[in-house]
């Protein structure tokens, strides 16, 4: 059986795409050519309908057949550790149980990002892509309960995805603590070499081989403007029409519009303290549990940020938003263009 030895399990918009690409450069590791196969998110086929714009196209990315999932790792060199990165595994309790049932000895890597900054990057990702019709971040978070009730996909769970205490507490009741490596996103950005060496030590491969984390999946932040509203409306309509088209044909409808929205877009813009306080209200009650589970201090997440907004600068020239769930264009083991900021 060709199943993974380790998983990058979360969180979304916390550098998982960049980490996937960095680890693919280690000769003792083999990363799946499809980043984010989402195999453990369902038992059998994913849903055929979605509540949010673009959800159906996302569900079509799932590699849910076991033979297709195992085939992702067929090209791994003898002796190499096999890995994949699906950042929703940390959030989805059923996914955690499925992992435990199939690969109970697996090692898992979780990257924790300031949950308000993570949610803001998440919203900016979808708003800049023309999918979220709400152009105000706190207002989009306020709509989350309704969207969850209506069955919108996991990537729309802006604040819930940042309740790491609950997620890790569940995970560590299923797996021994030594099978989980927990890293802060800020450390990955500020000290990539030591962070990568820590991960290599956890996996039992030679440190000092990979030292750089590439700028992948950098979020663009277009201006709020009449043209953005107009093009976004067309894009959401095209995403709706794409539900009725086979395969990736729906994505072909929306990609040119998304590229238009991202022309000359700025890096993600800083949050005000007022905005931050509004969104903190959804997550700060989880911090005490997180501190208990990780024995780490979360006090800095309850304060104004010295660095809010995009931490890795503008999106590299020629790079588009990452298209997960598809084979990398540049070769096996590399993620498609998209440091999750």
XYZ file of C-alpha atoms in Angstrom:
341
model
C 0.000 0.000 0.000
C 1.235 3.504 -0.862
C -0.225 5.579 1.940
C 1.308 8.704 3.511
C 3.735 8.532 6.419
C 2.970 12.100 7.428
C 0.363 14.786 6.840
C 0.362 18.569 6.938
C -3.074 18.936 8.530
C -3.607 22.682 8.891
C -4.480 25.363 9.238
C -5.696 26.916 5.943
C -3.962 30.214 5.058
C -1.129 29.390 7.471
C 1.650 28.583 5.008
C 0.710 24.989 4.203
C 1.170 25.416 0.440
C 4.588 26.987 0.964
C 5.584 24.272 3.446
C 4.448 21.574 1.016
C 6.720 23.059 -1.645
C 9.657 23.458 0.755
C 9.458 19.865 2.004
C 9.283 18.605 -1.591
C 12.869 19.825 -1.944
C 14.157 17.354 0.658
C 15.567 14.177 -0.946
C 14.284 11.975 1.877
C 10.710 13.213 1.505
C 8.139 12.772 -1.255
C 5.217 15.177 -1.334
C 2.113 14.260 -3.313
C 2.043 15.920 -6.756
C -1.468 17.107 -5.894
C -1.378 19.416 -2.909
C -4.574 19.136 -0.873
C -6.127 15.903 -2.180
C -8.770 16.061 0.615
C -9.036 12.262 0.738
C -10.012 12.013 4.420
C -12.717 14.690 4.239
C -15.400 12.277 3.029
C -16.447 8.655 3.083
C -17.023 8.072 -0.603
C -17.864 10.791 -3.123
C -17.957 14.422 -1.971
C -21.207 16.403 -2.198
C -22.533 17.216 -5.642
C -24.088 20.482 -4.491
C -22.693 23.331 -2.423
C -24.151 26.254 -0.568
C -21.475 28.824 -1.336
C -20.135 30.270 -4.601
C -17.538 27.953 -6.107
C -18.209 25.103 -3.673
C -19.092 22.584 -6.381
C -15.820 23.215 -8.199
C -13.985 22.681 -4.894
C -15.763 19.377 -4.274
C -14.710 18.200 -7.714
C -11.080 18.530 -6.598
C -11.483 15.748 -4.003
C -9.428 12.641 -4.648
C -11.815 10.306 -2.833
C -11.195 6.903 -4.406
C -8.591 4.995 -2.451
C -6.831 3.681 -5.547
C -6.451 7.246 -6.862
C -5.179 8.442 -3.497
C -2.596 5.672 -3.254
C -1.509 6.401 -6.826
C -0.383 9.867 -5.680
C 2.496 8.197 -3.839
C 3.469 5.560 -6.403
C 6.419 7.624 -7.647
C 8.016 7.951 -4.208
C 11.652 6.769 -4.251
C 12.413 3.688 -2.138
C 12.871 4.678 1.489
C 11.450 8.179 1.108
C 8.760 9.277 3.534
C 5.483 10.058 1.764
C 3.463 13.126 2.671
C 0.492 15.221 1.628
C -1.005 18.526 2.774
C -4.716 19.053 3.329
C -5.163 21.885 5.830
C -8.770 21.020 6.666
C -7.825 17.774 8.414
C -7.107 19.693 11.631
C -10.568 21.279 11.593
C -12.683 18.317 10.498
C -13.261 15.905 13.398
C -14.554 13.155 11.109
C -11.405 13.459 8.987
C -9.316 12.964 12.124
C -11.228 9.764 12.899
C -10.785 8.471 9.355
C -7.045 9.121 9.555
C -6.895 7.243 12.860
C -8.715 4.269 11.346
C -6.534 3.957 8.223
C -3.060 5.194 9.216
C -2.926 5.260 13.043
C 0.874 5.685 13.196
C 0.922 8.719 10.880
C 2.822 11.844 11.921
C 1.046 15.171 11.591
C 2.193 18.781 11.266
C -0.078 21.648 12.326
C 0.747 25.318 11.723
C -1.152 27.731 13.961
C -1.613 31.306 12.828
C -3.097 34.189 14.800
C -6.758 33.199 14.247
C -7.943 36.715 13.406
C -5.165 37.234 10.862
C -5.831 33.752 9.509
C -9.539 34.506 9.111
C -8.750 37.842 7.462
C -6.429 36.165 4.963
C -9.109 33.536 4.341
C -11.773 36.169 3.672
C -9.408 38.236 1.504
C -8.628 35.123 -0.543
C -12.316 34.570 -1.338
C -13.302 38.215 -1.629
C -10.412 38.996 -3.966
C -11.415 35.974 -6.055
C -14.868 37.526 -6.458
C -16.582 34.736 -4.528
C -17.500 36.410 -1.238
C -20.102 39.089 -1.966
C -19.527 40.772 1.422
C -16.796 43.393 1.081
C -16.389 43.997 4.834
C -14.401 41.470 6.871
C -16.240 41.674 10.230
C -19.574 41.573 8.399
C -18.490 38.433 6.546
C -17.595 36.822 9.885
C -21.014 37.812 11.249
C -22.606 35.910 8.347
C -20.725 32.726 9.183
C -23.428 31.058 11.307
C -25.981 31.406 8.528
C -23.565 30.126 5.926
C -22.646 27.088 8.017
C -26.333 26.290 8.525
C -26.842 26.540 4.758
C -24.032 24.064 4.094
C -21.326 26.331 2.711
C -17.989 24.513 2.356
C -15.324 24.470 5.079
C -13.239 27.310 3.605
C -16.090 29.710 4.409
C -15.808 28.907 8.146
C -13.623 31.935 8.745
C -13.612 32.030 12.566
C -14.338 28.379 13.300
C -11.193 27.314 11.439
C -9.162 29.298 13.992
C -10.504 27.558 17.102
C -7.358 25.472 17.410
C -7.840 24.494 21.047
C -10.961 22.471 20.274
C -9.365 20.951 17.193
C -6.107 19.908 18.859
C -7.877 18.652 21.966
C -9.881 16.274 19.778
C -6.810 15.254 17.765
C -4.727 14.482 20.847
C -7.466 12.315 22.305
C -7.148 10.174 19.163
C -3.362 10.172 18.713
C -0.347 10.180 21.039
C 1.153 13.653 21.519
C 4.453 12.557 19.995
C 2.744 12.061 16.622
C 1.884 15.771 16.310
C 4.269 18.649 15.585
C 2.768 22.059 16.336
C 4.393 25.158 14.848
C 3.486 28.835 14.858
C 3.089 30.500 11.482
C 5.069 33.557 12.635
C 8.066 31.291 13.352
C 7.801 29.784 9.877
C 7.855 33.298 8.360
C 10.529 34.825 10.614
C 12.794 31.786 11.176
C 12.240 29.387 8.283
C 15.544 27.487 8.665
C 15.092 26.497 12.327
C 11.386 25.819 11.723
C 12.121 23.462 8.840
C 14.885 21.770 10.840
C 12.365 21.195 13.644
C 9.986 19.535 11.203
C 12.780 17.399 9.741
C 13.794 16.293 13.240
C 10.192 15.356 13.970
C 10.021 13.314 10.752
C 13.413 11.706 11.383
C 15.153 13.008 8.253
C 18.361 14.985 7.970
C 18.084 18.670 8.975
C 19.897 21.481 7.192
C 18.845 20.335 3.726
C 15.946 22.738 3.190
C 16.178 26.230 4.669
C 13.848 28.434 2.617
C 10.068 28.691 2.557
C 8.960 30.059 -0.830
C 6.362 32.775 -1.250
C 3.444 30.598 -2.225
C -0.315 31.272 -2.217
C 0.209 34.955 -1.434
C -3.158 36.667 -1.086
C -3.823 39.705 -3.249
C -6.120 42.460 -1.955
C -7.891 44.370 -4.749
C -9.441 47.750 -4.005
C -13.158 47.900 -3.273
C -14.483 49.550 -6.386
C -17.480 49.535 -8.745
C -15.502 47.486 -11.249
C -14.631 44.902 -8.587
C -18.284 44.604 -7.600
C -19.389 44.267 -11.197
C -16.783 41.683 -12.205
C -17.318 39.756 -8.960
C -21.023 39.491 -9.741
C -20.251 38.098 -13.164
C -17.694 35.712 -11.666
C -20.170 34.332 -9.129
C -22.703 33.848 -11.914
C -20.052 32.013 -13.953
C -19.219 29.850 -10.921
C -22.918 29.013 -10.640
C -23.083 28.067 -14.299
C -19.935 25.976 -13.883
C -21.836 23.614 -11.596
C -23.500 22.186 -14.692
C -20.272 21.676 -16.657
C -18.114 18.545 -16.436
C -14.667 18.351 -14.853
C -12.675 21.574 -14.711
C -14.634 23.333 -17.445
C -16.289 25.541 -14.842
C -12.908 26.730 -13.587
C -11.994 27.720 -17.140
C -14.954 30.118 -17.080
C -13.853 31.881 -13.906
C -10.059 32.037 -14.183
C -9.888 34.960 -16.663
C -12.256 36.990 -14.470
C -10.191 36.222 -11.368
C -7.015 37.307 -13.149
C -8.725 40.592 -14.039
C -9.652 41.201 -10.397
C -6.064 40.619 -9.300
C -4.418 43.039 -11.731
C -2.221 45.481 -9.785
C -3.704 44.246 -6.487
C -2.000 45.257 -3.242
C -0.772 42.899 -0.489
C -3.382 42.100 2.145
C -4.167 45.290 4.059
C -3.808 45.686 7.868
C -6.752 45.337 10.208
C -7.683 48.126 12.592
C -7.817 47.379 16.327
C -11.597 47.864 16.186
C -11.936 45.245 13.434
C -9.632 42.907 15.315
C -11.674 43.215 18.508
C -14.884 42.397 16.653
C -13.471 39.145 15.305
C -11.561 38.207 18.470
C -14.950 37.811 20.135
C -15.536 34.661 18.064
C -12.317 32.871 19.066
C -10.742 34.175 22.286
C -12.752 31.859 24.557
C -10.861 28.992 22.860
C -7.433 30.338 23.853
C -7.464 28.897 27.386
C -8.022 25.385 26.032
C -5.333 25.909 23.407
C -2.863 27.019 26.074
C -3.694 23.917 28.118
C -3.284 21.587 25.151
C -0.090 23.118 23.758
C 1.440 24.585 26.972
C 2.073 27.763 24.936
C 1.039 31.338 25.731
C -1.577 32.887 23.431
C -1.649 36.302 25.135
C -0.145 38.029 22.089
C -3.177 37.017 20.015
C -5.419 39.073 22.293
C -3.494 42.293 21.696
C -3.220 44.756 18.786
C -0.865 43.366 16.161
C 2.485 44.996 15.538
C 2.334 43.501 12.045
C -1.103 43.034 10.568
C -1.862 42.329 6.937
C 0.310 40.425 4.487
C 3.621 39.406 6.063
C 5.348 38.158 2.914
C 4.783 41.154 0.648
C 3.169 41.344 -2.756
C 2.355 38.283 -4.795
C 5.347 37.312 -6.972
C 5.125 38.445 -10.587
C 3.295 35.927 -12.747
C 1.943 33.927 -9.815
C -1.791 33.284 -9.536
C -3.896 32.131 -6.619
C -3.045 28.517 -5.822
C -5.315 25.968 -7.512
C -5.237 23.079 -5.056
C -6.520 19.641 -5.931
C -4.769 19.615 -9.319
C -1.375 18.203 -10.326
C 1.505 20.655 -10.162
C 2.482 21.995 -13.559
C 6.188 22.042 -12.738
C 6.671 18.432 -11.743
C 5.842 15.833 -9.133
C 6.158 16.869 -5.559
C 5.703 20.590 -6.188
C 2.610 22.554 -5.295
C 0.826 24.717 -7.843
C 1.800 28.395 -7.654
C 0.182 29.738 -4.845
C 3.436 31.367 1.593
C -0.249 31.247 2.548
C -0.773 34.883 3.405
